[in-house]
């Protein structure tokens, strides 16, 4: 049932896709604009969105007549593009970090739980057992909460160069995961 290897793989995949470390500059700008980040609210809403899509996403696919393997392959392509985005520093998926809506939009959605995260969740569900995916979600939410709570401290310690290095490392990991998901669902 529970597999440390699967949990680690799911956790790292979601960590790379959510890219909360790479989002620190956006989080800092949002905190400056809004005055504060509602860490608890953003984390809870993100968790609800991820778990709801994990369970309802497949039904939504059936509604549109899309098989899971096709969606998983599409997810692999999106994960691949996100990895390229992280490595090359180019934006393929645009979000509006200047939207005046606070901790829910754009923070919880689409920054934490965007199209990439949703697609990744369904792809992970195709490749790993559900309990392991749920544990991976919870571990990521804990990390997201910690990052949101300590964004000013992280900004001071990490610096721009450190955040860039982390982003590129996780970009390479995402590329490898995307290729694995693509090969698995051929």
mmCIF file of C-alpha atoms in Angstrom:
data_model
loop_
_atom_site.group_PDB
_atom_site.id
_atom_site.type_symbol
_atom_site.label_atom_id
_atom_site.label_comp_id
_atom_site.label_asym_id
_atom_site.label_seq_id
_atom_site.Cartn_x
_atom_site.Cartn_y
_atom_site.Cartn_z
ATOM 1 C CA UNK A 1 0.000 0.000 0.000
ATOM 2 C CA UNK A 2 2.377 2.743 1.174
ATOM 3 C CA UNK A 3 5.694 2.884 -0.624
ATOM 4 C CA UNK A 4 8.453 5.252 0.460
ATOM 5 C CA UNK A 5 9.822 5.199 -3.095
ATOM 6 C CA UNK A 6 6.436 6.156 -4.615
ATOM 7 C CA UNK A 7 5.788 8.789 -1.942
ATOM 8 C CA UNK A 8 9.219 10.320 -2.584
ATOM 9 C CA UNK A 9 8.649 10.302 -6.350
ATOM 10 C CA UNK A 10 5.171 11.861 -6.053
ATOM 11 C CA UNK A 11 6.392 14.424 -3.532
ATOM 12 C CA UNK A 12 9.355 15.487 -5.651
ATOM 13 C CA UNK A 13 7.257 15.620 -8.810
ATOM 14 C CA UNK A 14 4.625 17.836 -7.200
ATOM 15 C CA UNK A 15 7.333 19.902 -5.519
ATOM 16 C CA UNK A 16 8.934 20.576 -8.879
ATOM 17 C CA UNK A 17 5.630 21.358 -10.621
ATOM 18 C CA UNK A 18 4.274 23.573 -7.850
ATOM 19 C CA UNK A 19 7.706 25.239 -7.735
ATOM 20 C CA UNK A 20 6.978 27.137 -4.546
ATOM 21 C CA UNK A 21 10.670 28.038 -4.246
ATOM 22 C CA UNK A 22 10.685 29.477 -7.774
ATOM 23 C CA UNK A 23 7.523 31.387 -6.877
ATOM 24 C CA UNK A 24 9.142 33.188 -3.956
ATOM 25 C CA UNK A 25 9.626 36.423 -5.949
ATOM 26 C CA UNK A 26 5.894 36.453 -6.801
ATOM 27 C CA UNK A 27 5.008 35.620 -3.179
ATOM 28 C CA UNK A 28 7.222 38.463 -1.946
ATOM 29 C CA UNK A 29 5.623 40.930 -4.384
ATOM 30 C CA UNK A 30 2.162 39.756 -3.326
ATOM 31 C CA UNK A 31 3.080 40.144 0.350
ATOM 32 C CA UNK A 32 4.362 43.679 -0.287
ATOM 33 C CA UNK A 33 1.230 44.609 -2.225
ATOM 34 C CA UNK A 34 -1.312 43.008 0.114
ATOM 35 C CA UNK A 35 0.525 43.669 3.353
ATOM 36 C CA UNK A 36 0.584 39.975 4.303
ATOM 37 C CA UNK A 37 0.071 36.469 2.967
ATOM 38 C CA UNK A 38 -2.740 34.382 4.450
ATOM 39 C CA UNK A 39 -0.651 31.202 4.573
ATOM 40 C CA UNK A 40 -3.295 29.006 6.202
ATOM 41 C CA UNK A 41 -6.051 30.056 3.818
ATOM 42 C CA UNK A 42 -3.899 29.660 0.707
ATOM 43 C CA UNK A 43 -2.663 26.230 1.840
ATOM 44 C CA UNK A 44 -6.130 24.920 2.727
ATOM 45 C CA UNK A 45 -7.683 26.138 -0.540
ATOM 46 C CA UNK A 46 -4.761 24.619 -2.479
ATOM 47 C CA UNK A 47 -5.270 21.288 -0.689
ATOM 48 C CA UNK A 48 -8.998 21.271 -1.405
ATOM 49 C CA UNK A 49 -8.387 22.031 -5.088
ATOM 50 C CA UNK A 50 -5.714 19.335 -5.452
ATOM 51 C CA UNK A 51 -7.677 16.603 -3.690
ATOM 52 C CA UNK A 52 -10.916 17.509 -5.469
ATOM 53 C CA UNK A 53 -9.208 17.332 -8.850
ATOM 54 C CA UNK A 54 -7.452 14.108 -7.900
ATOM 55 C CA UNK A 55 -10.842 12.460 -7.277
ATOM 56 C CA UNK A 56 -13.067 14.321 -9.762
ATOM 57 C CA UNK A 57 -10.583 14.832 -12.566
ATOM 58 C CA UNK A 58 -11.150 11.370 -13.979
ATOM 59 C CA UNK A 59 -14.936 11.941 -14.039
ATOM 60 C CA UNK A 60 -14.394 15.189 -15.851
ATOM 61 C CA UNK A 61 -12.307 13.335 -18.428
ATOM 62 C CA UNK A 62 -15.056 10.747 -18.907
ATOM 63 C CA UNK A 63 -17.547 13.550 -19.400
ATOM 64 C CA UNK A 64 -15.473 14.724 -22.366
ATOM 65 C CA UNK A 65 -14.687 11.210 -23.589
ATOM 66 C CA UNK A 66 -10.948 11.417 -22.955
ATOM 67 C CA UNK A 67 -9.124 8.268 -21.834
ATOM 68 C CA UNK A 68 -6.739 8.495 -18.898
ATOM 69 C CA UNK A 69 -3.650 7.463 -20.864
ATOM 70 C CA UNK A 70 -4.183 10.284 -23.367
ATOM 71 C CA UNK A 71 -4.558 12.771 -20.541
ATOM 72 C CA UNK A 72 -1.451 11.350 -18.837
ATOM 73 C CA UNK A 73 0.511 11.802 -22.073
ATOM 74 C CA UNK A 74 -0.804 15.362 -22.399
ATOM 75 C CA UNK A 75 0.249 15.876 -18.788
ATOM 76 C CA UNK A 76 3.711 14.562 -19.610
ATOM 77 C CA UNK A 77 3.972 17.154 -22.389
ATOM 78 C CA UNK A 78 2.877 19.940 -20.020
ATOM 79 C CA UNK A 79 5.340 18.764 -17.361
ATOM 80 C CA UNK A 80 8.037 18.715 -20.052
ATOM 81 C CA UNK A 81 7.188 22.297 -21.046
ATOM 82 C CA UNK A 82 7.199 23.422 -17.402
ATOM 83 C CA UNK A 83 10.639 21.836 -17.035
ATOM 84 C CA UNK A 84 11.841 23.687 -20.127
ATOM 85 C CA UNK A 85 10.335 26.877 -18.753
ATOM 86 C CA UNK A 86 12.290 26.424 -15.522
ATOM 87 C CA UNK A 87 15.580 25.640 -17.259
ATOM 88 C CA UNK A 88 15.401 28.213 -20.050
ATOM 89 C CA UNK A 89 13.754 30.998 -18.042
ATOM 90 C CA UNK A 90 11.070 31.464 -20.702
ATOM 91 C CA UNK A 91 7.353 31.730 -19.905
ATOM 92 C CA UNK A 92 5.133 29.307 -21.808
ATOM 93 C CA UNK A 93 2.335 29.530 -19.240
ATOM 94 C CA UNK A 94 1.429 33.023 -18.153
ATOM 95 C CA UNK A 95 -0.055 34.042 -14.820
ATOM 96 C CA UNK A 96 -0.905 37.537 -13.697
ATOM 97 C CA UNK A 97 1.081 38.148 -10.502
ATOM 98 C CA UNK A 98 -0.295 41.702 -10.330
ATOM 99 C CA UNK A 99 -3.937 40.656 -9.962
ATOM 100 C CA UNK A 100 -5.459 42.415 -6.931
ATOM 101 C CA UNK A 101 -7.147 39.387 -5.392
ATOM 102 C CA UNK A 102 -4.923 38.240 -2.547
ATOM 103 C CA UNK A 103 -4.028 34.875 -1.132
ATOM 104 C CA UNK A 104 -6.596 32.808 -3.042
ATOM 105 C CA UNK A 105 -6.107 34.207 -6.548
ATOM 106 C CA UNK A 106 -3.328 34.234 -7.769
ATOM 107 C CA UNK A 107 -1.594 32.441 -4.876
ATOM 108 C CA UNK A 108 -3.671 29.281 -4.288
ATOM 109 C CA UNK A 109 -4.919 29.253 -7.870
ATOM 110 C CA UNK A 110 -3.167 29.337 -10.326
ATOM 111 C CA UNK A 111 0.265 29.754 -8.679
ATOM 112 C CA UNK A 112 0.185 26.691 -6.388
ATOM 113 C CA UNK A 113 -2.593 24.712 -8.084
ATOM 114 C CA UNK A 114 -2.497 25.584 -11.730
ATOM 115 C CA UNK A 115 -2.959 23.618 -14.914
ATOM 116 C CA UNK A 116 0.412 21.944 -14.480
ATOM 117 C CA UNK A 117 -0.410 20.732 -10.972
ATOM 118 C CA UNK A 118 -3.828 19.435 -12.003
ATOM 119 C CA UNK A 119 -2.449 17.608 -15.004
ATOM 120 C CA UNK A 120 0.385 16.223 -12.916
ATOM 121 C CA UNK A 121 -2.043 14.914 -10.297
ATOM 122 C CA UNK A 122 -3.938 12.873 -12.869
ATOM 123 C CA UNK A 123 -0.701 11.657 -14.421
ATOM 124 C CA UNK A 124 0.587 10.640 -10.992
ATOM 125 C CA UNK A 125 -2.667 8.855 -10.248
ATOM 126 C CA UNK A 126 -2.135 6.819 -13.420
ATOM 127 C CA UNK A 127 1.386 5.839 -12.357
ATOM 128 C CA UNK A 128 1.180 5.509 -8.543
ATOM 129 C CA UNK A 129 -1.231 4.203 -5.916
ATOM 130 C CA UNK A 130 -3.778 6.681 -4.550
ATOM 131 C CA UNK A 131 -2.599 6.602 -0.895
ATOM 132 C CA UNK A 132 0.942 7.466 -1.981
ATOM 133 C CA UNK A 133 -0.319 10.368 -4.112
ATOM 134 C CA UNK A 134 -2.364 11.679 -1.163
ATOM 135 C CA UNK A 135 0.666 11.532 1.135
ATOM 136 C CA UNK A 136 2.698 13.370 -1.525
ATOM 137 C CA UNK A 137 0.022 16.079 -1.687
ATOM 138 C CA UNK A 138 -0.010 16.509 2.092
ATOM 139 C CA UNK A 139 3.803 16.672 2.277
ATOM 140 C CA UNK A 140 3.812 19.354 -0.425
ATOM 141 C CA UNK A 141 1.098 21.327 1.342
ATOM 142 C CA UNK A 142 3.158 21.282 4.540
ATOM 143 C CA UNK A 143 6.151 22.572 2.600
ATOM 144 C CA UNK A 144 4.032 25.204 0.820
ATOM 145 C CA UNK A 145 2.729 26.407 4.195
ATOM 146 C CA UNK A 146 6.257 26.636 5.618
ATOM 147 C CA UNK A 147 7.482 28.584 2.572
ATOM 148 C CA UNK A 148 4.511 30.951 2.663
ATOM 149 C CA UNK A 149 4.984 31.565 6.391
ATOM 150 C CA UNK A 150 8.693 32.215 6.077
ATOM 151 C CA UNK A 151 8.938 33.880 2.654
ATOM 152 C CA UNK A 152 10.737 36.965 3.960
ATOM 153 C CA UNK A 153 13.325 34.849 5.812
ATOM 154 C CA UNK A 154 13.815 32.641 2.724
ATOM 155 C CA UNK A 155 14.238 35.722 0.541
ATOM 156 C CA UNK A 156 17.067 36.953 2.742
ATOM 157 C CA UNK A 157 18.841 33.581 2.992
ATOM 158 C CA UNK A 158 18.431 32.196 -0.528
ATOM 159 C CA UNK A 159 19.123 35.222 -2.660
ATOM 160 C CA UNK A 160 18.341 35.441 -6.350
ATOM 161 C CA UNK A 161 21.220 33.179 -7.414
ATOM 162 C CA UNK A 162 20.186 30.383 -5.059
ATOM 163 C CA UNK A 163 16.585 30.473 -6.243
ATOM 164 C CA UNK A 164 17.745 30.334 -9.875
ATOM 165 C CA UNK A 165 19.918 27.275 -9.206
ATOM 166 C CA UNK A 166 17.046 25.447 -7.440
ATOM 167 C CA UNK A 167 14.684 26.283 -10.266
ATOM 168 C CA UNK A 168 17.031 24.857 -12.899
ATOM 169 C CA UNK A 169 17.739 21.668 -10.915
ATOM 170 C CA UNK A 170 14.036 20.992 -10.515
ATOM 171 C CA UNK A 171 13.528 21.792 -14.199
ATOM 172 C CA UNK A 172 15.883 18.962 -15.159
ATOM 173 C CA UNK A 173 14.100 16.620 -12.737
ATOM 174 C CA UNK A 174 10.766 17.548 -14.328
ATOM 175 C CA UNK A 175 12.079 16.807 -17.815
ATOM 176 C CA UNK A 176 13.152 13.339 -16.697
ATOM 177 C CA UNK A 177 9.802 12.709 -14.995
ATOM 178 C CA UNK A 178 7.931 13.845 -18.115
ATOM 179 C CA UNK A 179 9.878 11.414 -20.272
ATOM 180 C CA UNK A 180 9.173 8.606 -17.783
ATOM 181 C CA UNK A 181 5.432 9.390 -17.774
ATOM 182 C CA UNK A 182 5.380 9.525 -21.565
ATOM 183 C CA UNK A 183 7.133 6.154 -21.874
ATOM 184 C CA UNK A 184 4.806 4.606 -19.251
ATOM 185 C CA UNK A 185 1.628 5.669 -21.054
ATOM 186 C CA UNK A 186 2.635 4.825 -24.656
#
